[in-house]
GROMACS .gro file of C-alpha atoms in nm:
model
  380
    1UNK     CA    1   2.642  -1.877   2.943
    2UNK     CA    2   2.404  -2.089   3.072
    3UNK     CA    3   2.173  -1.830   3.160
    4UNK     CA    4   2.212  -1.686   2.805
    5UNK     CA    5   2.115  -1.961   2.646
    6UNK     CA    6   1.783  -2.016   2.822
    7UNK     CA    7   1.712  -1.646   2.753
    8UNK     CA    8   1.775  -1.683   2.370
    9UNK     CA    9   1.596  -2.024   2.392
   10UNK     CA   10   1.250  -1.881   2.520
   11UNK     CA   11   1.299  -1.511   2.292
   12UNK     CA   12   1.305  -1.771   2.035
   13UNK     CA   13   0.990  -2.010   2.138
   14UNK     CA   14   0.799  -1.664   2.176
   15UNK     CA   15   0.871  -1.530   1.847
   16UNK     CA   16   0.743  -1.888   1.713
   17UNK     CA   17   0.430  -1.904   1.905
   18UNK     CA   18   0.348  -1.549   1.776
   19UNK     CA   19   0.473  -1.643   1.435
   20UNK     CA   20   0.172  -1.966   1.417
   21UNK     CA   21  -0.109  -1.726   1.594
   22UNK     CA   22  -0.024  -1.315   1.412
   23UNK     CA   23  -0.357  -1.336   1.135
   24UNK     CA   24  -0.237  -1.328   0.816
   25UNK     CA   25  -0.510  -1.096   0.639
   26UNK     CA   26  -0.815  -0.926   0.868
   27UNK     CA   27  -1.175  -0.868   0.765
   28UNK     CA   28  -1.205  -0.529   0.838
   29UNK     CA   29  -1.034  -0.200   0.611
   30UNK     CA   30  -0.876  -0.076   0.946
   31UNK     CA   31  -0.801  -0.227   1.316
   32UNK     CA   32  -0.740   0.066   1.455
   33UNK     CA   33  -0.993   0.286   1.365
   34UNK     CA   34  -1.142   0.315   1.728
   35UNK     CA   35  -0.843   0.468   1.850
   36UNK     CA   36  -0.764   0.845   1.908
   37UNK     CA   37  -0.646   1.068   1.596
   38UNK     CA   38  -0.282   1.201   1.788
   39UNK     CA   39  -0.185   1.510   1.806
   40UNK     CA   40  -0.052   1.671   1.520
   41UNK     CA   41   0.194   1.930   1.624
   42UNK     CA   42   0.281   2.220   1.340
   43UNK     CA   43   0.540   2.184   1.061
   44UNK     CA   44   0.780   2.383   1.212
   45UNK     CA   45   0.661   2.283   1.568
   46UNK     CA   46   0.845   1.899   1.459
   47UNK     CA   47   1.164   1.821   1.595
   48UNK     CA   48   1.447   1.765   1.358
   49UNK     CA   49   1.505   1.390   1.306
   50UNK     CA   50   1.801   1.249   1.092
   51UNK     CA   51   1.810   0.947   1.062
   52UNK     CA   52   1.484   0.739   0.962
   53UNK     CA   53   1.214   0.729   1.282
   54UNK     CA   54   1.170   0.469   1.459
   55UNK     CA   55   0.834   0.251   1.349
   56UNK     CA   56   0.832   0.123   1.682
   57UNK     CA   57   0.792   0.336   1.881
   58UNK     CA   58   0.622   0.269   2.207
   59UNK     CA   59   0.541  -0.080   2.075
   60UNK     CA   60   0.610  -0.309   2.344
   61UNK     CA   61   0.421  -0.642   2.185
   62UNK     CA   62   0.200  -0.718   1.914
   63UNK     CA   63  -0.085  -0.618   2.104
   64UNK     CA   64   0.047  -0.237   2.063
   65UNK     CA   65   0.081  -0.291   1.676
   66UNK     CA   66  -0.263  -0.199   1.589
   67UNK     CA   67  -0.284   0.144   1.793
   68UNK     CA   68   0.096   0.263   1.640
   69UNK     CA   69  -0.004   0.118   1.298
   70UNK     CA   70  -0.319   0.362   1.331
   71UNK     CA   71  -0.058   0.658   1.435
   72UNK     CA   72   0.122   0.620   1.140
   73UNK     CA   73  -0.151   0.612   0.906
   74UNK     CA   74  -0.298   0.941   1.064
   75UNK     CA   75   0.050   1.094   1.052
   76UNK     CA   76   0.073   1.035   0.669
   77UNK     CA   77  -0.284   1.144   0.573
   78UNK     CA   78  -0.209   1.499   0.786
   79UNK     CA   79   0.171   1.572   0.634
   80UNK     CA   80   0.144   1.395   0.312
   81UNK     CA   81  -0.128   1.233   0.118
   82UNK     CA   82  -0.487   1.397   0.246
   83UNK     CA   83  -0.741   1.219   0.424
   84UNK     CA   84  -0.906   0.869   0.365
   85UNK     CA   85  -1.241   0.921   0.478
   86UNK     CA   86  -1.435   0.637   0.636
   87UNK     CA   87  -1.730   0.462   0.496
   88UNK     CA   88  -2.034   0.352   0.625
   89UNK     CA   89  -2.173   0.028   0.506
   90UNK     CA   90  -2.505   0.186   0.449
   91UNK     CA   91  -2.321   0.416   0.237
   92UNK     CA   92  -2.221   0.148  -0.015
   93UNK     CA   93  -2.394  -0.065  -0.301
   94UNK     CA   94  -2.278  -0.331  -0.467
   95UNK     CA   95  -2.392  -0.569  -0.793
   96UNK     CA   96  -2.275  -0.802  -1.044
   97UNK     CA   97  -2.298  -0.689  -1.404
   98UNK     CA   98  -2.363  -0.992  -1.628
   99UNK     CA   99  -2.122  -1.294  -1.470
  100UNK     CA  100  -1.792  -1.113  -1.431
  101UNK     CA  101  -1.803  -0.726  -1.362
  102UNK     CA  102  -1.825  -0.561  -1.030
  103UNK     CA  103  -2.059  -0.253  -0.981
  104UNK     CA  104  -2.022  -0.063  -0.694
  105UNK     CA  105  -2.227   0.246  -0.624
  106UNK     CA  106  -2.082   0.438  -0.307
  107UNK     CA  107  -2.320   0.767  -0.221
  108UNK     CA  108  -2.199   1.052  -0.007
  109UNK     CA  109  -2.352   1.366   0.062
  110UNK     CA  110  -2.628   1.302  -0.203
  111UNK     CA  111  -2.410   1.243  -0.476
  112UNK     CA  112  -2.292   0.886  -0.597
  113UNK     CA  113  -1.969   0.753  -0.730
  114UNK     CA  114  -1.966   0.466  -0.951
  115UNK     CA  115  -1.684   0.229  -0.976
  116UNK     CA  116  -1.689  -0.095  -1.256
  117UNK     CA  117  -1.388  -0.372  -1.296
  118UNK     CA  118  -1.405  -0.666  -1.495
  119UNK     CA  119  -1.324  -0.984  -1.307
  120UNK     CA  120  -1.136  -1.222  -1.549
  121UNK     CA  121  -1.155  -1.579  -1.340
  122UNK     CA  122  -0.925  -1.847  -1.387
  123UNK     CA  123  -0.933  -2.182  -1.595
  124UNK     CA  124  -0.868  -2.399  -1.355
  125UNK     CA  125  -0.949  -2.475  -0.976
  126UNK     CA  126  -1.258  -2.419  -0.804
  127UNK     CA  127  -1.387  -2.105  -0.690
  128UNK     CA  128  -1.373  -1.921  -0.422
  129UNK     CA  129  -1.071  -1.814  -0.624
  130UNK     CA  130  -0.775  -1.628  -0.491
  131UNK     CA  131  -0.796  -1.210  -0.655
  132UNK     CA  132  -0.528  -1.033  -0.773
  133UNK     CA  133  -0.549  -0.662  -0.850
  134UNK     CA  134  -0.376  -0.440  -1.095
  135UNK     CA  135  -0.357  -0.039  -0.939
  136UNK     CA  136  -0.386   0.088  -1.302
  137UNK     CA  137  -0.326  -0.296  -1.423
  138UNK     CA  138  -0.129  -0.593  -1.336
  139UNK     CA  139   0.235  -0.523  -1.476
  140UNK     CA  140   0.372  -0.843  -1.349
  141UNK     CA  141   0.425  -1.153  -1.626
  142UNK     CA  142   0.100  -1.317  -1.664
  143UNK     CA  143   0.317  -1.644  -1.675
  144UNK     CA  144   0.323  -1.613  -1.310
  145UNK     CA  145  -0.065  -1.669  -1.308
  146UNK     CA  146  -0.161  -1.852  -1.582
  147UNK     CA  147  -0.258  -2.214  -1.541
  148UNK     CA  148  -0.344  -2.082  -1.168
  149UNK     CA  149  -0.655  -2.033  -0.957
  150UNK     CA  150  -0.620  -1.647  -0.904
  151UNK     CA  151  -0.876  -1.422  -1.054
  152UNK     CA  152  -0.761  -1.118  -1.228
  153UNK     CA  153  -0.895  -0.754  -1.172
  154UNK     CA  154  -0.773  -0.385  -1.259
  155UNK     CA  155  -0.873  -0.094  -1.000
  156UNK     CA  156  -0.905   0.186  -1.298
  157UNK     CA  157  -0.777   0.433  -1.107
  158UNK     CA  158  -0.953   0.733  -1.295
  159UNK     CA  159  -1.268   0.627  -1.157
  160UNK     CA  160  -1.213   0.771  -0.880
  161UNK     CA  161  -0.985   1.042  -0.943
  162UNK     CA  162  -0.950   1.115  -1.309
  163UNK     CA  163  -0.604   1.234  -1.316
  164UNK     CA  164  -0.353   0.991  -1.506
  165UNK     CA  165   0.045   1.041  -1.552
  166UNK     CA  166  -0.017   1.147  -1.931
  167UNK     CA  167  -0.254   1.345  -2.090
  168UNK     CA  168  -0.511   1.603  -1.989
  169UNK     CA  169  -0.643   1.554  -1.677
  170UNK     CA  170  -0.881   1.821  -1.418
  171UNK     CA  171  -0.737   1.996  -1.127
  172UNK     CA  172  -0.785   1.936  -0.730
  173UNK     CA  173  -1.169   2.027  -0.679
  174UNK     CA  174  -1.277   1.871  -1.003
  175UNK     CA  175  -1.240   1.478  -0.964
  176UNK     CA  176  -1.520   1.271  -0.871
  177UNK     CA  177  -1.444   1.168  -0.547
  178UNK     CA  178  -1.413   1.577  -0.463
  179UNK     CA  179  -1.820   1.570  -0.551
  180UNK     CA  180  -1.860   1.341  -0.290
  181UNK     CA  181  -1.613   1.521  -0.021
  182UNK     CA  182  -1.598   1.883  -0.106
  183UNK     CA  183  -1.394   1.976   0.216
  184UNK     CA  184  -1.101   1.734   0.093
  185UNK     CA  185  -1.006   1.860  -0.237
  186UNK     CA  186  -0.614   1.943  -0.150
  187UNK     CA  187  -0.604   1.551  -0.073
  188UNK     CA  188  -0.371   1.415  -0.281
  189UNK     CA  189  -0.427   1.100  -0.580
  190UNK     CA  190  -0.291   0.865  -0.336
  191UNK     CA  191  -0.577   0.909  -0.026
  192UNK     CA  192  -0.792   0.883  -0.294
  193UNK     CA  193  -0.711   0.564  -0.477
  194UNK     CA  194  -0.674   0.385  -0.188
  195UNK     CA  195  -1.013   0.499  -0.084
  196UNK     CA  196  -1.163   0.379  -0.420
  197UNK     CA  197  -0.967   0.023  -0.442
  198UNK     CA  198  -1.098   0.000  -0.023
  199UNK     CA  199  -1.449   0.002  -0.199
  200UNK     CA  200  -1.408  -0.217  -0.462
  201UNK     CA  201  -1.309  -0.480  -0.158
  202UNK     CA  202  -1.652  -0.327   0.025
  203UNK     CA  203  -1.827  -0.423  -0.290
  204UNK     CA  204  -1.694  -0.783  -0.300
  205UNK     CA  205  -1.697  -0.846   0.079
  206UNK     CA  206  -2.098  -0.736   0.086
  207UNK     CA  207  -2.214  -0.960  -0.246
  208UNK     CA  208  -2.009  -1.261  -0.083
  209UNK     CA  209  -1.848  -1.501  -0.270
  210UNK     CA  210  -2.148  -1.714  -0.429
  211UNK     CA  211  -2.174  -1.400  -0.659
  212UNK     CA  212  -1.803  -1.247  -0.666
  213UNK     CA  213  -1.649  -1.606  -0.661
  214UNK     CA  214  -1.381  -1.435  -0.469
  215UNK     CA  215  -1.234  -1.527  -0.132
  216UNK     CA  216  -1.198  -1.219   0.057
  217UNK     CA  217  -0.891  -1.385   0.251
  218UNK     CA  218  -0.647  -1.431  -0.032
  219UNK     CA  219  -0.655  -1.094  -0.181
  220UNK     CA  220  -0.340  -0.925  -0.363
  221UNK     CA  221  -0.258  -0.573  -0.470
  222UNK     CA  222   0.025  -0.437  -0.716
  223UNK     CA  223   0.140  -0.230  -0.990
  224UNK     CA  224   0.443  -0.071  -1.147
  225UNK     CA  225   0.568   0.284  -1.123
  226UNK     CA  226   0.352   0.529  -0.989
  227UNK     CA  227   0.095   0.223  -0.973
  228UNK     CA  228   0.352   0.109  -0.744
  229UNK     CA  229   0.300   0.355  -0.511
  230UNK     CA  230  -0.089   0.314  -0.565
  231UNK     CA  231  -0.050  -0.026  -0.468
  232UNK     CA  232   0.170   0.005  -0.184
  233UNK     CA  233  -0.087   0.284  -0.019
  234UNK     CA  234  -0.379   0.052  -0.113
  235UNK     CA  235  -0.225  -0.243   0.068
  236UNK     CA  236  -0.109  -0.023   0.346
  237UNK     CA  237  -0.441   0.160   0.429
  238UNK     CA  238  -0.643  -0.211   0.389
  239UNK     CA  239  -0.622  -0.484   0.610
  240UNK     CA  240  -0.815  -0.662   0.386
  241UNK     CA  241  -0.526  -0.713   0.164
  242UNK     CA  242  -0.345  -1.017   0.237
  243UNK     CA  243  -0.019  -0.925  -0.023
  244UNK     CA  244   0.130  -0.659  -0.148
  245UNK     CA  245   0.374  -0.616  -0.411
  246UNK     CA  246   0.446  -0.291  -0.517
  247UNK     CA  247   0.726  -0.296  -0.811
  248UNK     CA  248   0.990  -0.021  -0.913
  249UNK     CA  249   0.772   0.226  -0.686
  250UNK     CA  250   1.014   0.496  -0.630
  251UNK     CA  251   0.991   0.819  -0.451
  252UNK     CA  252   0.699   0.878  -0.228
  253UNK     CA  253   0.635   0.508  -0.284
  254UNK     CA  254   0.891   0.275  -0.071
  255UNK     CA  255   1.199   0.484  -0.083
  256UNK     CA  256   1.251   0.704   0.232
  257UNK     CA  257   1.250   1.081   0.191
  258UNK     CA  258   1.495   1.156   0.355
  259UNK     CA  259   1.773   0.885   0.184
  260UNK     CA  260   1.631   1.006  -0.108
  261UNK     CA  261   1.706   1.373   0.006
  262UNK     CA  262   2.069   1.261   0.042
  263UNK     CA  263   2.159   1.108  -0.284
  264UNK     CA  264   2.389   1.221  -0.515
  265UNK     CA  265   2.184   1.096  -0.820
  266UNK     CA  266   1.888   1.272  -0.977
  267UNK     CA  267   1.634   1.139  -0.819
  268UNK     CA  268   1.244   1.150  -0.703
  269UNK     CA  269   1.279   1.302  -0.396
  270UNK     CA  270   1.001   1.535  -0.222
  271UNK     CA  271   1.104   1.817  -0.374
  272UNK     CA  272   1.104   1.640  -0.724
  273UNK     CA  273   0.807   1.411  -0.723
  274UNK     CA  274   0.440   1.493  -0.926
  275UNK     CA  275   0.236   1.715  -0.659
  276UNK     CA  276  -0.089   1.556  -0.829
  277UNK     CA  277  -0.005   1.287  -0.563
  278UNK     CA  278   0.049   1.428  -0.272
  279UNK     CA  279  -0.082   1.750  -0.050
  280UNK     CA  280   0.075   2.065  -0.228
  281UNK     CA  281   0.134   2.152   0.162
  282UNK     CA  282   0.418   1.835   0.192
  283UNK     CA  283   0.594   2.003  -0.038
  284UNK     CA  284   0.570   2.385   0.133
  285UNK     CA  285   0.648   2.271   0.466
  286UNK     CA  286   0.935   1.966   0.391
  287UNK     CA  287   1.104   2.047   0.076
  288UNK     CA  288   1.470   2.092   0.118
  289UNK     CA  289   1.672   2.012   0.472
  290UNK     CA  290   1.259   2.059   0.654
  291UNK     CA  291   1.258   1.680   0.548
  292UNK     CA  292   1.409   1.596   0.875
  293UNK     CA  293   1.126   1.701   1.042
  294UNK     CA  294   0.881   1.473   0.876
  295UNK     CA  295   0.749   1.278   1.150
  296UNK     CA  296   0.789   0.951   1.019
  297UNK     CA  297   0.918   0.847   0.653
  298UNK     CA  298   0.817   0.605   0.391
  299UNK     CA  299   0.972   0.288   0.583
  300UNK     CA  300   0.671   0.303   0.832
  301UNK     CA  301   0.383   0.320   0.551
  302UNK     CA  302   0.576   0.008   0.435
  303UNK     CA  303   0.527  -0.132   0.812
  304UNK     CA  304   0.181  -0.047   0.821
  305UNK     CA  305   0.130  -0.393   0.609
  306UNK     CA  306   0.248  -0.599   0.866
  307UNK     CA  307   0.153  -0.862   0.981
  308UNK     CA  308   0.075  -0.901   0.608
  309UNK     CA  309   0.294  -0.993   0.350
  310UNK     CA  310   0.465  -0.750   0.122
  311UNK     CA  311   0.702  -0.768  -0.136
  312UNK     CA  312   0.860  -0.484  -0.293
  313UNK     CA  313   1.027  -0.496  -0.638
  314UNK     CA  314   1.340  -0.252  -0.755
  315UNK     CA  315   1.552  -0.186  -1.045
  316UNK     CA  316   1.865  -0.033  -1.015
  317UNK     CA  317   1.898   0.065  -1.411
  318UNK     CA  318   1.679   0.358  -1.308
  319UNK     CA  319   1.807   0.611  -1.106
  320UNK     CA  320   1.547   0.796  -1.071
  321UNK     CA  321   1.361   0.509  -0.871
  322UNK     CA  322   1.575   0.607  -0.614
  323UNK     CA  323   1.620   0.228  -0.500
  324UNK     CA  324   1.925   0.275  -0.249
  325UNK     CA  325   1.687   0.475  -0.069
  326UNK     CA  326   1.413   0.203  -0.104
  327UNK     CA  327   1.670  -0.052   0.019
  328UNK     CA  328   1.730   0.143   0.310
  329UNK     CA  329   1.339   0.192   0.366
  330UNK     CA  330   1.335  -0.210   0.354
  331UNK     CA  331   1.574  -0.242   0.565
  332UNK     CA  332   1.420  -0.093   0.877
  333UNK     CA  333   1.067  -0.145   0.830
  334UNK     CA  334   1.122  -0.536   0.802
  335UNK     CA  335   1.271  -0.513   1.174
  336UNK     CA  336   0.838  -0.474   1.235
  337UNK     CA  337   0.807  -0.813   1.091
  338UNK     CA  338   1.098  -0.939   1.251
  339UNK     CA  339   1.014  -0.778   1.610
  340UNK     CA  340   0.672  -1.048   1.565
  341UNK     CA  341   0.878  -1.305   1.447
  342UNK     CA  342   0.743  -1.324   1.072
  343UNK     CA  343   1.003  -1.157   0.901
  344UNK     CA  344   0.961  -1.391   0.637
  345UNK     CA  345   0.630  -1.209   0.529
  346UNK     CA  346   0.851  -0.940   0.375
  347UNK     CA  347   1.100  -0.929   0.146
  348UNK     CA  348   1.259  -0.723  -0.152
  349UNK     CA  349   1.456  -0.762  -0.466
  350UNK     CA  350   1.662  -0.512  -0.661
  351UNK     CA  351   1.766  -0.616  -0.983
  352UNK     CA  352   1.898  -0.415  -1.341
  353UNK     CA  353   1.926  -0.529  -1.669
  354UNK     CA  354   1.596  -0.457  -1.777
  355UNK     CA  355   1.311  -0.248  -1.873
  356UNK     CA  356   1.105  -0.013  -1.677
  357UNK     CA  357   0.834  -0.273  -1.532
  358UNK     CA  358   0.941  -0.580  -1.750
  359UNK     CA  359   1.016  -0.811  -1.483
  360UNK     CA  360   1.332  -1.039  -1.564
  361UNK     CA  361   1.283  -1.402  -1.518
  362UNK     CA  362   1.539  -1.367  -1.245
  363UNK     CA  363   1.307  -1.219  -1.006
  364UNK     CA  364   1.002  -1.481  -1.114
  365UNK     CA  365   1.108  -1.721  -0.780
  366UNK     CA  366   1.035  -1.454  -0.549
  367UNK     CA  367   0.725  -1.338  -0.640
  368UNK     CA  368   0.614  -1.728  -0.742
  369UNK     CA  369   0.692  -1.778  -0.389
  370UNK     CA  370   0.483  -1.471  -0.218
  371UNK     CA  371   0.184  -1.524  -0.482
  372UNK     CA  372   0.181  -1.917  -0.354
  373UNK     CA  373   0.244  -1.880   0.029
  374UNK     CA  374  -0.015  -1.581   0.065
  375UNK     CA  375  -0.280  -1.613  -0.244
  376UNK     CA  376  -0.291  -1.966  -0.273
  377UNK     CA  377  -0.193  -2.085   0.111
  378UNK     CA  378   0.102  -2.303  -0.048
  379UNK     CA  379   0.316  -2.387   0.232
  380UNK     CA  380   0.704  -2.330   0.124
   0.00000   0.00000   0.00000
């Protein structure tokens, strides 16, 4: 007993030491981009796995995060979304438009991609100022930043990759960022947002904040729906992001595949999602029961956050969100954060009784609460 209790004594000193020193937000899109690509065995060449993969896998201590965060990230640019190319900083030019929008110019292969958002700075406090940005826009109540020092910006989305949920939109091969990368047009939307939101945060990190006004280390990404999803692959795939909060994402967003695969509801499941989004090939090689052999599921591009907070935001009047499935996703990536001893950096709340992205006052606390620990540095 004795013995015990010294064990669980130091487990629980070493999860606190980690807890004060694990960085909050990096300055760099990607720790570990100077590790190896893995190997990336055929479709049918995958083993069958049931139950949700293990995100830690051959992660011993922190010190092993970076290399398994950067296996994961590879894993779901081969099966599912397409590739996120890297930039050079050469490749990248940035300006301020008048006193409040961003210009950035990023030039690949001789041809140039343009992408423009409007700051809107806040009233009050003193800048550097805290950013929050909207995948599409910012869905969230602007009660919970009014009267606050957090600049307001929208990532428009088409920019990049002019295909929108509604309306007429072009085909894979005909977006702008396919001018710039010709060899990636079966990517899906999602590689390709989060590559255009990751220069937007190039843009701002080279002009510096006596121009932007922005402090690069209290940055925040989110957005409803499929902007959900946008946002929660934006703030996975940039470790410049110090919070995410991706709200009533669904399928292909925070809810796992393969609990999604299982339901009983109608739901958004890989066989059922918009194919815009993903690689066409996903769907060809783990529709149906082949979702078992998915290498990892949508619980570990959740994990890829950590150590950075994330907050993800469900309502249950929606079936088709799929939220059990997102629970379940929560569920076991937050034993990443918990392994480092910040488990408090992520959190979720599912609640009904209202709208499709009309956040009920209910759920204000929560996301007060991440906006002020990890925007504004407001100890709880």
């Amino acid at each position: 007993m004795i013995c015990a209790t010294v064990l669980l004594t130091t487990a629980a000193e070493t999860a606190m030491a980690q807890r004060v020193e694990l960085p909050l937000v990096y300055d760099i899109e990607n720790t570990g981009s100077n590790y190896e690509r893995p190997v990336m065995p055929a479709p049918q060449k995958l083993p069958v796995i049931r139950e949700l993969p293990d995100a830690l896998e051959g992660v011993a201590s922190f010190a092993d995060w970076a290399k398994r965060r950067n296996d994961i990230g590879h894993m779901i640019q081969h099966y599912g979304i397409g590739t996120k190319p890297a930039v050079e900083k050469g490749q990248v030019a940035a300006r301020m438009e008048g006193d409040t929008a961003l210009v950035v110019d990023v030039t690949v292969n001789g041809e140039t991609l343009t992408l423009r958002s409007v700051i809107h700075y806040p009233k009050v406090g003193q800048p550097p100022y805290a950013l929050m940005i909207g995948t599409s826009r910012v869905s969230l109540p602007k009660q919970l930043f009014d009267n606050r020092p957090i600049a307001i910006m929208t990532f428009h989305e088409k920019q990049v990759n002019d295909y929108g949920q509604w309306g007429k939109h072009h085909d894979r091969g005909e977006h702008p960022f396919d001018r710039l990368y010709p060899t990636l047009t079966a990517n899906g939307a999602y590689s390709e947002w989060a590559w255009g939101l990751s220069r937007l945060l190039d843009g701002l990190q080279l002009l510096g904040p006596e121009a932007t006004k922005i402090d690069m280390r209290h940055i925040g990404v989110t957005g409803c729906s499929y902007a959900g999803k946008m946002a929660l692959y934006c703030g996975a795939f940039d470790e410049r992001i110090a919070l995410t909060i991706a709200q009533e994402p669904g399928g292909g967003g925070a809810a796992a595949w393969r609990k999604s695969h299982e339901s009983t509801e109608k739901v958004e499941d890989i066989d059922k999602t918009d194919y815009h989004w993903f690689l066409e090939s996903q769907r060809d090689n783990f529709s149906g029961d082949s979702v078992y052999r998915l290498p990892y599921d949508q619980h570990e591009l959740c994990a890829m956050v950590c150590p950075r907070a994330l907050l993800l935001l469900g309502n249950p009047d929606y079936p088709w969100l799929s939220d059990p499935a997102m629970q379940a996703s929560a569920e076991a990536a937050v034993k990443v954060w918990e392994r480092f001893g910040i488990g408090d950096r992520m959190n979720w709340s599912i609640v009904g009784g209202h709208g499709h992205c009309q956040l009920p006052e209910s759920q204000w606390p929560i996301v007060q609460s991440f906006i002020d620990r990890f925007l504004l540095g407001i100890a709880e």
